[in-house]
mmCIF file of C-alpha atoms in Angstrom:
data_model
loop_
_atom_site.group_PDB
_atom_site.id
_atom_site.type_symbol
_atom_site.label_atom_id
_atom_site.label_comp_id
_atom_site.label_asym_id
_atom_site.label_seq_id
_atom_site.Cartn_x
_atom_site.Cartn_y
_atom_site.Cartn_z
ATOM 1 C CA UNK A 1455 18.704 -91.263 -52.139
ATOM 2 C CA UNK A 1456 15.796 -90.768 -49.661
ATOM 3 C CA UNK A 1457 12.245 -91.799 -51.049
ATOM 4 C CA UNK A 1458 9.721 -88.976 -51.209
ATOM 5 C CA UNK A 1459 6.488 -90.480 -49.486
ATOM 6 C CA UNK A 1460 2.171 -89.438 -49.891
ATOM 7 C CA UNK A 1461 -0.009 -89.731 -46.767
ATOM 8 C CA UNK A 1462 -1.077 -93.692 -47.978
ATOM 9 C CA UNK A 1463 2.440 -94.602 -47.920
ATOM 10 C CA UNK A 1464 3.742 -92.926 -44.714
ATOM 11 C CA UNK A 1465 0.418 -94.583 -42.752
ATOM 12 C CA UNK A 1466 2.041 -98.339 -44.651
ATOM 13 C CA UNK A 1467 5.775 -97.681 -43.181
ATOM 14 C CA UNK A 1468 4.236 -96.457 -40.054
ATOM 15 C CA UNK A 1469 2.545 -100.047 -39.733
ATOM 16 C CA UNK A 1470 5.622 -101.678 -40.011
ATOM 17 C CA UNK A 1471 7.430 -99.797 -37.197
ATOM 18 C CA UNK A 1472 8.636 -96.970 -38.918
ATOM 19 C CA UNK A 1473 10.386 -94.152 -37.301
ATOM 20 C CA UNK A 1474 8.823 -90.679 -37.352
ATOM 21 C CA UNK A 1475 10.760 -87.727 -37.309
ATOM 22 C CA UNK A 1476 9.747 -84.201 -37.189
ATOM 23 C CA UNK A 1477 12.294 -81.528 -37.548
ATOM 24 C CA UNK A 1478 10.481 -78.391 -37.059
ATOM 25 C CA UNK A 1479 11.555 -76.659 -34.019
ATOM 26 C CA UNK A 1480 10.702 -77.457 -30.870
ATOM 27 C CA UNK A 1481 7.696 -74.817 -30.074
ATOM 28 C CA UNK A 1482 6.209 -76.546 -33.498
ATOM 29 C CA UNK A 1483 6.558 -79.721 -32.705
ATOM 30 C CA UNK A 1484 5.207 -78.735 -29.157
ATOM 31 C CA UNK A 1485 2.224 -77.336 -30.540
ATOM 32 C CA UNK A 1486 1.240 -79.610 -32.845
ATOM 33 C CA UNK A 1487 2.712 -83.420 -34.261
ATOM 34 C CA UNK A 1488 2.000 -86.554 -36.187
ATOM 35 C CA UNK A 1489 1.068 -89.071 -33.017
ATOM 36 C CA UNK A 1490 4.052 -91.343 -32.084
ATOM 37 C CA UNK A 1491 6.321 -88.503 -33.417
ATOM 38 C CA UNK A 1492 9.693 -87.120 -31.654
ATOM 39 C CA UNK A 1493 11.482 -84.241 -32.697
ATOM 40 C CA UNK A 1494 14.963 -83.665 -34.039
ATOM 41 C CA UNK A 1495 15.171 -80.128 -35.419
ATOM 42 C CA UNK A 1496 16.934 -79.657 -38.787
ATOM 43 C CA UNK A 1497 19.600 -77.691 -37.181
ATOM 44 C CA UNK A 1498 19.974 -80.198 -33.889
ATOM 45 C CA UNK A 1499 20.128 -83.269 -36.783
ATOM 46 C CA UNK A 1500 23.629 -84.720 -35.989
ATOM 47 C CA UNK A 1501 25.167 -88.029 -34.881
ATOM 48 C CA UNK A 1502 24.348 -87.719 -31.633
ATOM 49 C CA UNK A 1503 20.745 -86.650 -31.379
ATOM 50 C CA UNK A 1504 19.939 -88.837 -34.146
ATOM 51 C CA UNK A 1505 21.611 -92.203 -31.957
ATOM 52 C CA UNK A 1506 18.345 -92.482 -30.191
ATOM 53 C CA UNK A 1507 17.187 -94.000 -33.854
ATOM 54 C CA UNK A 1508 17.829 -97.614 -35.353
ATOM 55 C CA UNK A 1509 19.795 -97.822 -38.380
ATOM 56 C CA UNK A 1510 17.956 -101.170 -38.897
ATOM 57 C CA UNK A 1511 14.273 -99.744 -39.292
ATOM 58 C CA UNK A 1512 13.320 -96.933 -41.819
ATOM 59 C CA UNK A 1513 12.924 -93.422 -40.395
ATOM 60 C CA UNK A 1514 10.553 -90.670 -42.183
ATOM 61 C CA UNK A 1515 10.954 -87.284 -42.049
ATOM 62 C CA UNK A 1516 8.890 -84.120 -41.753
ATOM 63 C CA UNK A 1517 8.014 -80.856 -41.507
ATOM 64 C CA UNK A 1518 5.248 -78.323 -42.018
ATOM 65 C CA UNK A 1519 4.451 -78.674 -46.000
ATOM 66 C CA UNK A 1520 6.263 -78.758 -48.988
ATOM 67 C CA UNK A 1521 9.203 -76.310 -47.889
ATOM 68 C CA UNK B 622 13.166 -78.668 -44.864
ATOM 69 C CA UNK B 623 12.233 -82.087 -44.214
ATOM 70 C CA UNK B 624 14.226 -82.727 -47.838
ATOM 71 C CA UNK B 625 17.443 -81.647 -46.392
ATOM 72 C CA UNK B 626 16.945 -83.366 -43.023
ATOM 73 C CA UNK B 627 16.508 -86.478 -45.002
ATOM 74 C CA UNK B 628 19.834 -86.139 -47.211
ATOM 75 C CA UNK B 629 21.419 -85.286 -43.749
ATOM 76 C CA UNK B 630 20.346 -88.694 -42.270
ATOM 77 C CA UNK B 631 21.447 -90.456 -45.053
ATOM 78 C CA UNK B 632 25.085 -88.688 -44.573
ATOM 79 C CA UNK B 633 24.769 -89.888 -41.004
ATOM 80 C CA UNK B 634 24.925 -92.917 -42.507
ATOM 81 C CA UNK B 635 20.838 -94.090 -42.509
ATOM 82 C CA UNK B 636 19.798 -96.349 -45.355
ATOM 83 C CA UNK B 637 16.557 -96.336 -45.532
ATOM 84 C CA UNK B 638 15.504 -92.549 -45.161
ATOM 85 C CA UNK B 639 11.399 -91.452 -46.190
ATOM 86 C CA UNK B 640 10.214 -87.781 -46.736
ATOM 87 C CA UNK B 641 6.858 -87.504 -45.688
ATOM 88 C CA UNK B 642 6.913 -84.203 -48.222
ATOM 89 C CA UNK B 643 3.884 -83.021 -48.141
ATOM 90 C CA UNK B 644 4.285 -82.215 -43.982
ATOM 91 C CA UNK B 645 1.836 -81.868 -41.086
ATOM 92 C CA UNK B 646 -0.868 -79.827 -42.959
ATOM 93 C CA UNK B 647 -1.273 -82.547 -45.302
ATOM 94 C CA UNK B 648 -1.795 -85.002 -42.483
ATOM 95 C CA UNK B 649 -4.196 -82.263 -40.670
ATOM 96 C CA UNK B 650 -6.243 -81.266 -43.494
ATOM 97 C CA UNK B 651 -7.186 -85.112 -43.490
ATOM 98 C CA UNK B 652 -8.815 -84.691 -40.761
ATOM 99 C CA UNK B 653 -6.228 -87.054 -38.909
ATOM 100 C CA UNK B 654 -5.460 -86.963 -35.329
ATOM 101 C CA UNK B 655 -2.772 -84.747 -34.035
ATOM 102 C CA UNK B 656 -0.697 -84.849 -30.470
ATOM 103 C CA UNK B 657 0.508 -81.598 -28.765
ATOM 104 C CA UNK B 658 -0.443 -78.900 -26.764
ATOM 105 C CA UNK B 659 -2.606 -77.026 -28.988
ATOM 106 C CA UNK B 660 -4.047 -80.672 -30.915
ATOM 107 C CA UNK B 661 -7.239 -80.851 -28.816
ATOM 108 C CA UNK B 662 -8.630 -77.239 -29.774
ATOM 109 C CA UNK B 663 -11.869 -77.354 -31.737
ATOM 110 C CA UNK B 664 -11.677 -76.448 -35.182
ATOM 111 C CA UNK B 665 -14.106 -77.171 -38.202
ATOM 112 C CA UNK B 666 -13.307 -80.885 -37.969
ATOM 113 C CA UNK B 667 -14.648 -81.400 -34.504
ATOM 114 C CA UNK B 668 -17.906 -80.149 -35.468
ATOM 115 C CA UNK B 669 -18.845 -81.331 -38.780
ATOM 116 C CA UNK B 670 -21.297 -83.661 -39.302
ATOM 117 C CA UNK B 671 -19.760 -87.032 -40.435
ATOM 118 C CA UNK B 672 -23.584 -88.659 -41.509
ATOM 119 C CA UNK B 673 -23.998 -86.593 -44.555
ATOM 120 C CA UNK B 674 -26.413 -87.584 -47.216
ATOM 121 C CA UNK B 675 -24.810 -87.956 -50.510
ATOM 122 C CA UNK B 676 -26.158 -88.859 -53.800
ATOM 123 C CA UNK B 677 -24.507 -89.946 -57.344
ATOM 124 C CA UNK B 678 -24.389 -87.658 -60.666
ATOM 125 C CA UNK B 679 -26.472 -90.176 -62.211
ATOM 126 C CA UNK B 680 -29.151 -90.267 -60.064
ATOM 127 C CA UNK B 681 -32.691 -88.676 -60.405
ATOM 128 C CA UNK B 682 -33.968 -86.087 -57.678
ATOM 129 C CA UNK B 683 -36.629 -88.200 -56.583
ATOM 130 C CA UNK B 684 -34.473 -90.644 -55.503
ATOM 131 C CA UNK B 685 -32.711 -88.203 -53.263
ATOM 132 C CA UNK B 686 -35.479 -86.666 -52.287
ATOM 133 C CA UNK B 687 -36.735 -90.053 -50.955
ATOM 134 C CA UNK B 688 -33.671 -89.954 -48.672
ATOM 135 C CA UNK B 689 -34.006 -86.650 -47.840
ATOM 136 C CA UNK B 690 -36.203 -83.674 -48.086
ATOM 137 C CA UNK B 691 -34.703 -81.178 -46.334
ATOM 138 C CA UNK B 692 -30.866 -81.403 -47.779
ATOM 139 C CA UNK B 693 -28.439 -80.351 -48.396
ATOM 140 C CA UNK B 694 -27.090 -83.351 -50.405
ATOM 141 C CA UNK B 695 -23.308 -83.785 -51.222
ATOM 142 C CA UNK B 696 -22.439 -85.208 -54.974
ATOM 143 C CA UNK B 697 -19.893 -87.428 -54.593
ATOM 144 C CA UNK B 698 -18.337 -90.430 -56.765
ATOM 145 C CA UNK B 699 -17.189 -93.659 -55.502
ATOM 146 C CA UNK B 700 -14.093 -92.123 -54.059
ATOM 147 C CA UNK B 701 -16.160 -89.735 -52.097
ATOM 148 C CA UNK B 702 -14.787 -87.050 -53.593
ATOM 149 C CA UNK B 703 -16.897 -83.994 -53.634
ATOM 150 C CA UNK B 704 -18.293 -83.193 -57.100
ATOM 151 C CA UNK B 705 -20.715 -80.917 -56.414
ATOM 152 C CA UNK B 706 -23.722 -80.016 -53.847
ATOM 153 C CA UNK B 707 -27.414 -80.464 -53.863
ATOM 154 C CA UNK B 708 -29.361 -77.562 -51.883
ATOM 155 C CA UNK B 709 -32.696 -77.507 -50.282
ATOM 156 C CA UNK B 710 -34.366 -76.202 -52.818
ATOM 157 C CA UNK B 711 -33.016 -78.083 -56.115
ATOM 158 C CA UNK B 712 -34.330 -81.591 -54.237
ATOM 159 C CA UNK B 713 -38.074 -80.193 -53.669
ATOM 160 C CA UNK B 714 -37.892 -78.758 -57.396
ATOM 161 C CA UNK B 715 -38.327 -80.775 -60.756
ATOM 162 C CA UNK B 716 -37.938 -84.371 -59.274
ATOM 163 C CA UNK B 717 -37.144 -85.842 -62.956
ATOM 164 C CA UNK B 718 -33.853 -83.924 -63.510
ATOM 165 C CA UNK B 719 -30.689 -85.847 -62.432
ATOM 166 C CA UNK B 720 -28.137 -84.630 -59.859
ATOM 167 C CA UNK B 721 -26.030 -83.538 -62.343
ATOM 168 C CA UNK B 722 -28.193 -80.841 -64.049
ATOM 169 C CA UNK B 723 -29.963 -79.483 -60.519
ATOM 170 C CA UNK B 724 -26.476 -79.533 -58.632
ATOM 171 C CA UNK B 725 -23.862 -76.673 -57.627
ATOM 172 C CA UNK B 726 -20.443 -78.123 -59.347
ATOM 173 C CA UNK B 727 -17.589 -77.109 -57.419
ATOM 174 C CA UNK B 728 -19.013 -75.847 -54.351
ATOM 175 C CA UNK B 729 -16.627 -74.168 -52.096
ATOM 176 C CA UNK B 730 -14.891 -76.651 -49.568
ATOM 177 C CA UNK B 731 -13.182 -76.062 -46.382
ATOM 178 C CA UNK B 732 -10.288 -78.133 -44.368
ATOM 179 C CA UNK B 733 -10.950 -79.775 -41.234
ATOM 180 C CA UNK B 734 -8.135 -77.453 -39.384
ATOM 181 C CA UNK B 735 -9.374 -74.583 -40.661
ATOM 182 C CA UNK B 736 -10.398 -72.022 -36.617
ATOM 183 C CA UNK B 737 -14.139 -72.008 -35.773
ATOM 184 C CA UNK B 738 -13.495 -67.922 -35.996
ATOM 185 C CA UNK B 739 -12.586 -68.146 -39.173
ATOM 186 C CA UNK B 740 -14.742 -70.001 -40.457
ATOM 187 C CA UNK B 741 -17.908 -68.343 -39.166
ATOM 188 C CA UNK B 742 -16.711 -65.136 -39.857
ATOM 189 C CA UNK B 743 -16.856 -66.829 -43.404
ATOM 190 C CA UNK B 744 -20.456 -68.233 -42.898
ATOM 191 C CA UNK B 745 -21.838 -64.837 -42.183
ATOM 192 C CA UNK B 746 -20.203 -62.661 -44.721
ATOM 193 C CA UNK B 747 -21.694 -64.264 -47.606
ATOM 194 C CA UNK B 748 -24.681 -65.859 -45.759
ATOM 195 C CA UNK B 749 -24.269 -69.561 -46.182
ATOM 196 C CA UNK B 750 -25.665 -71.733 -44.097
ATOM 197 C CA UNK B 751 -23.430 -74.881 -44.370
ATOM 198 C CA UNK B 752 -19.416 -75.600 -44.844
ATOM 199 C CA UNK B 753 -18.213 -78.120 -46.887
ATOM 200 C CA UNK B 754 -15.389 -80.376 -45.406
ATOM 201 C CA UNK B 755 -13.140 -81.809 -47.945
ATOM 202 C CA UNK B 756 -9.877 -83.497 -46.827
ATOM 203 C CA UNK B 757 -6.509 -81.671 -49.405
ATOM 204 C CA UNK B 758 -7.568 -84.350 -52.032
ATOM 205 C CA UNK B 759 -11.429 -83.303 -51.851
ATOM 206 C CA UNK B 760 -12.486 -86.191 -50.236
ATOM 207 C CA UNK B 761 -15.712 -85.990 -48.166
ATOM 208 C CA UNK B 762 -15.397 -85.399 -44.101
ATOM 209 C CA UNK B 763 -18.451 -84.216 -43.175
ATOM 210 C CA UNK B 764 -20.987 -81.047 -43.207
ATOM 211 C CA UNK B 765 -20.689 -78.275 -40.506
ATOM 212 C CA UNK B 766 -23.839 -75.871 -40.134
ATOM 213 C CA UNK B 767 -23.547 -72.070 -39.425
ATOM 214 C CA UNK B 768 -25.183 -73.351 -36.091
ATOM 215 C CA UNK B 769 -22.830 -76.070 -35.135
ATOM 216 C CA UNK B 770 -19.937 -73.910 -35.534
ATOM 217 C CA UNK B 771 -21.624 -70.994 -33.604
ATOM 218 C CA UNK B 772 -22.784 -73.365 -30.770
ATOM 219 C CA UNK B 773 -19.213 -74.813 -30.366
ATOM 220 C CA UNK B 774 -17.543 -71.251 -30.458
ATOM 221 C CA UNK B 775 -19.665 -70.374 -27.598
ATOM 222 C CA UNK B 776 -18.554 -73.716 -25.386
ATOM 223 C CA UNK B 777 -15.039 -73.431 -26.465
ATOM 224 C CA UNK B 778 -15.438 -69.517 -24.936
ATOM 225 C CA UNK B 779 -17.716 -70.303 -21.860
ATOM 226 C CA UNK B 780 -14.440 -72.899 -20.733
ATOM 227 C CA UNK B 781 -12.307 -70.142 -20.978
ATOM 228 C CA UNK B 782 -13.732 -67.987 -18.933
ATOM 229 C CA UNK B 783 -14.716 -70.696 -16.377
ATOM 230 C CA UNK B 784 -10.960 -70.836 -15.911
#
């Protein structure tokens, strides 16, 4: 079951090489993202976009609040 | 959204899968750094002042007022969360009286990535001279002035039409 994370814990994981995901759109992302961020959108998110992340390191997810 | 995309990595077979649930504007209203096309434009964060004088509930007047004259004076605790705000006038007044009885509790508070338009569209309306920055969880970021705000608008326009 994914973990939900605060700000204090996402900038911990981060520091250990965590993967950061947003999956907004791509004119969102564009516009705006976390730094160090790529972009998978939600309806893009299959096994092939998501090969360009390691199964070994923990991955976070976002979007634009609490949707 | 970012709950579904992380039950969808998990189905993809990721073990350990993080939502970051409360999303960019969290992040943003903390007055963190951003990346993008758009990340650089001033807002009320680039302007306010980060070396605000604050002052403790506890404290008397004249010991703010030997720190400052002029104020304002933000009431924070040792989080640096904003509890209230000293004006101008409450530090020259009755310098016995303690923060707590002379301040404004709950002043209004604004987020770092709230637009300069906004914002002094705000300022003018209902005459204030200062805004407040407060990060989601209220803590302290800094003091923007009616003319800070005003001045930057005017840059951030002047490079546009330089272009």
């Amino acid at each position: 079951m994914p973990t939900t994370i605060d700000r204090s814990r996402l900038q911990e994981l981060l520091q250990d090489q965590a993967q950061l995901v947003e999956v907004l759109p791509r004119r969102e992302y564009e516009a705006e993202h976390l730094p160090g961020a790529i972009n998978i959108p939600l309806r893009e998110l299959n096994s092939a976009t998501t090969s360009q992340l390691a199964k070994s390191r923990p991955v976070i997810v976002y979007c634009y609040d609490y949707q | 959204m970012s709950p579904r995309a992380a039950w969808r990595l998990e189905s993809l077979g990721f073990t350990s899968v993080f939502d970051y649930a409360p999303g960019k504007l969290d992040w943003v209203s903390a007055g963190l750094p951003m990346e993008g096309a758009t990340a650089g434009i001033a807002n009320l964060g680039t302007v306010a002042r980060r070396d605000v004088v604050t002052c403790r509930l506890e404290e008397q007047i004249s010991a703010v007022k030997a720190r400052t004259d002029s104020g304002p004076c933000v009431v924070v605790n040792d989080h640096r969360i904003v509890l209230g705000l000293l004006r101008s006038d409450a530090i020259k007044a009755d310098g016995s009286k303690t923060v707590e009885d002379a301040m404004i509790a709950g002043p209004v508070t604004f987020r770092p990535n709230v637009p300069l338009e906004e914002i002094e569209r705000y300022l003018t309306d209902h005459k204030i001279a200062h805004a407040l920055v407060t990060t989601s969880d209220g803590e302290l970021i800094g003091l923007a002035s009616a003319e800070d705000v005003h001045r930057q608008l005017s840059e951030s326009e002047a490079g546009q039409l330089a272009r």
